[in-house]
Amino acid sequence: MDEALLQPLLDMQFEAQRQSYLQAYPAARFDIIEVDGVAAGRHIVAQAGDALHLVDIALLPAWCGQGIGSTQLRALQWEAAGAGLPLRLQCSTE
């Protein structure tokens, strides 16, 4: 697809996803995952009800397979445990 058409489509899709997350989790944190000061991905986390929810996590392809996602999950497990909450996530096959 032509870049001039692709970028607005991607921007629209990103904004729709962001709005959907904010509607479901108004107090969500949108965090950038950095490795040595370089953006490697992002995660979205929300404390809702009686749990800490990992709403979404994504790594850029160049950073996959290096244990970064596992490290993020462990950090969120510690955060949840420190708050006396379970960590919850929902997996989608789409």
PDB file of C-alpha atoms in Angstrom:
ATOM      1  CA  MET A   1       0.000   0.000   0.000  1.00  0.00           C
ATOM      2  CA  ASP A   2       1.192   3.519  -0.767  1.00  0.00           C
ATOM      3  CA  GLU A   3       2.766   5.203   2.307  1.00  0.00           C
ATOM      4  CA  ALA A   4       0.543   8.246   1.798  1.00  0.00           C
ATOM      5  CA  LEU A   5      -2.504   6.004   2.307  1.00  0.00           C
ATOM      6  CA  LEU A   6      -1.012   3.596   4.845  1.00  0.00           C
ATOM      7  CA  GLN A   7       0.099   6.094   7.502  1.00  0.00           C
ATOM      8  CA  PRO A   8      -3.330   7.765   7.981  1.00  0.00           C
ATOM      9  CA  LEU A   9      -4.918   4.313   8.174  1.00  0.00           C
ATOM     10  CA  LEU A  10      -2.417   3.175  10.834  1.00  0.00           C
ATOM     11  CA  ASP A  11      -2.893   6.418  12.769  1.00  0.00           C
ATOM     12  CA  MET A  12      -6.667   5.970  12.720  1.00  0.00           C
ATOM     13  CA  GLN A  13      -6.371   2.342  13.854  1.00  0.00           C
ATOM     14  CA  PHE A  14      -3.999   3.293  16.694  1.00  0.00           C
ATOM     15  CA  GLU A  15      -6.309   6.057  17.912  1.00  0.00           C
ATOM     16  CA  ALA A  16      -9.359   3.763  17.813  1.00  0.00           C
ATOM     17  CA  GLN A  17      -7.484   1.162  19.876  1.00  0.00           C
ATOM     18  CA  ARG A  18      -6.304   3.809  22.362  1.00  0.00           C
ATOM     19  CA  GLN A  19      -9.820   5.159  22.794  1.00  0.00           C
ATOM     20  CA  SER A  20     -11.174   1.641  23.287  1.00  0.00           C
ATOM     21  CA  TYR A  21      -8.631   0.960  26.032  1.00  0.00           C
ATOM     22  CA  LEU A  22      -9.374   4.297  27.713  1.00  0.00           C
ATOM     23  CA  GLN A  23     -13.092   3.614  27.628  1.00  0.00           C
ATOM     24  CA  ALA A  24     -12.638   0.209  29.282  1.00  0.00           C
ATOM     25  CA  TYR A  25      -9.832   1.360  31.633  1.00  0.00           C
ATOM     26  CA  PRO A  26     -10.038   5.152  32.142  1.00  0.00           C
ATOM     27  CA  ALA A  27      -7.117   5.249  34.577  1.00  0.00           C
ATOM     28  CA  ALA A  28      -4.799   3.059  32.500  1.00  0.00           C
ATOM     29  CA  ARG A  29      -1.069   3.772  32.320  1.00  0.00           C
ATOM     30  CA  PHE A  30       0.403   3.836  28.838  1.00  0.00           C
ATOM     31  CA  ASP A  31       4.109   3.067  29.402  1.00  0.00           C
ATOM     32  CA  ILE A  32       6.979   2.921  26.928  1.00  0.00           C
ATOM     33  CA  ILE A  33       9.281  -0.069  27.413  1.00  0.00           C
ATOM     34  CA  GLU A  34      12.880   1.070  27.080  1.00  0.00           C
ATOM     35  CA  VAL A  35      16.100  -0.888  26.814  1.00  0.00           C
ATOM     36  CA  ASP A  36      19.200   1.207  27.494  1.00  0.00           C
ATOM     37  CA  GLY A  37      17.202   4.359  26.730  1.00  0.00           C
ATOM     38  CA  VAL A  38      15.861   3.037  23.418  1.00  0.00           C
ATOM     39  CA  ALA A  39      12.128   2.485  22.904  1.00  0.00           C
ATOM     40  CA  ALA A  40      11.523  -1.251  22.529  1.00  0.00           C
ATOM     41  CA  GLY A  41       7.751  -1.429  22.944  1.00  0.00           C
ATOM     42  CA  ARG A  42       4.921  -0.462  25.231  1.00  0.00           C
ATOM     43  CA  HIS A  43       2.502  -1.827  27.754  1.00  0.00           C
ATOM     44  CA  ILE A  44      -0.816  -0.640  29.071  1.00  0.00           C
ATOM     45  CA  VAL A  45      -1.634  -1.385  32.703  1.00  0.00           C
ATOM     46  CA  ALA A  46      -4.669  -0.509  34.787  1.00  0.00           C
ATOM     47  CA  GLN A  47      -5.694  -1.076  38.360  1.00  0.00           C
ATOM     48  CA  ALA A  48      -9.368  -1.827  38.092  1.00  0.00           C
ATOM     49  CA  GLY A  49     -11.502  -3.291  40.816  1.00  0.00           C
ATOM     50  CA  ASP A  50      -9.605  -5.888  42.768  1.00  0.00           C
ATOM     51  CA  ALA A  51      -6.750  -6.522  40.321  1.00  0.00           C
ATOM     52  CA  LEU A  52      -3.915  -5.071  38.312  1.00  0.00           C
ATOM     53  CA  HIS A  53      -4.700  -5.663  34.640  1.00  0.00           C
ATOM     54  CA  LEU A  54      -2.149  -6.002  31.883  1.00  0.00           C
ATOM     55  CA  VAL A  55      -4.363  -4.579  29.162  1.00  0.00           C
ATOM     56  CA  ASP A  56      -1.849  -4.858  26.320  1.00  0.00           C
ATOM     57  CA  ILE A  57       1.846  -5.407  25.724  1.00  0.00           C
ATOM     58  CA  ALA A  58       3.774  -5.093  22.481  1.00  0.00           C
ATOM     59  CA  LEU A  59       7.439  -5.183  21.540  1.00  0.00           C
ATOM     60  CA  LEU A  60       8.992  -3.999  18.318  1.00  0.00           C
ATOM     61  CA  PRO A  61      10.150  -6.993  16.238  1.00  0.00           C
ATOM     62  CA  ALA A  62      13.845  -6.194  16.723  1.00  0.00           C
ATOM     63  CA  TRP A  63      13.434  -6.645  20.497  1.00  0.00           C
ATOM     64  CA  CYS A  64      11.493  -9.909  20.503  1.00  0.00           C
ATOM     65  CA  GLY A  65      13.063 -13.095  21.816  1.00  0.00           C
ATOM     66  CA  GLN A  66      15.431 -11.321  24.213  1.00  0.00           C
ATOM     67  CA  GLY A  67      13.524 -11.869  27.455  1.00  0.00           C
ATOM     68  CA  ILE A  68      12.186  -8.319  27.570  1.00  0.00           C
ATOM     69  CA  GLY A  69       8.538  -9.404  27.679  1.00  0.00           C
ATOM     70  CA  SER A  70       9.290 -11.896  30.446  1.00  0.00           C
ATOM     71  CA  THR A  71      11.081  -9.209  32.430  1.00  0.00           C
ATOM     72  CA  GLN A  72       8.092  -6.892  32.029  1.00  0.00           C
ATOM     73  CA  LEU A  73       5.702  -9.594  33.214  1.00  0.00           C
ATOM     74  CA  ARG A  74       7.846 -10.337  36.275  1.00  0.00           C
ATOM     75  CA  ALA A  75       7.980  -6.630  37.140  1.00  0.00           C
ATOM     76  CA  LEU A  76       4.197  -6.395  36.884  1.00  0.00           C
ATOM     77  CA  GLN A  77       3.833  -9.509  39.055  1.00  0.00           C
ATOM     78  CA  TRP A  78       5.999  -7.827  41.723  1.00  0.00           C
ATOM     79  CA  GLU A  79       4.007  -4.600  41.403  1.00  0.00           C
ATOM     80  CA  ALA A  80       0.718  -6.461  41.833  1.00  0.00           C
ATOM     81  CA  ALA A  81       2.045  -8.498  44.765  1.00  0.00           C
ATOM     82  CA  GLY A  82       3.303  -5.328  46.448  1.00  0.00           C
ATOM     83  CA  ALA A  83      -0.182  -3.860  46.167  1.00  0.00           C
ATOM     84  CA  GLY A  84      -1.775  -7.089  47.414  1.00  0.00           C
ATOM     85  CA  LEU A  85      -3.541  -7.595  44.084  1.00  0.00           C
ATOM     86  CA  PRO A  86      -3.600 -10.373  41.519  1.00  0.00           C
ATOM     87  CA  LEU A  87      -2.220  -9.620  38.063  1.00  0.00           C
ATOM     88  CA  ARG A  88      -4.744 -10.376  35.362  1.00  0.00           C
ATOM     89  CA  LEU A  89      -4.466 -10.500  31.622  1.00  0.00           C
ATOM     90  CA  GLN A  90      -6.646 -11.691  28.812  1.00  0.00           C
ATOM     91  CA  CYS A  91      -5.208 -13.315  25.727  1.00  0.00           C
ATOM     92  CA  SER A  92      -6.704 -12.896  22.310  1.00  0.00           C
ATOM     93  CA  THR A  93      -6.050 -15.202  19.379  1.00  0.00           C
ATOM     94  CA  GLU A  94      -6.836 -12.497  16.842  1.00  0.00           C
TER      95      GLU A  94
END
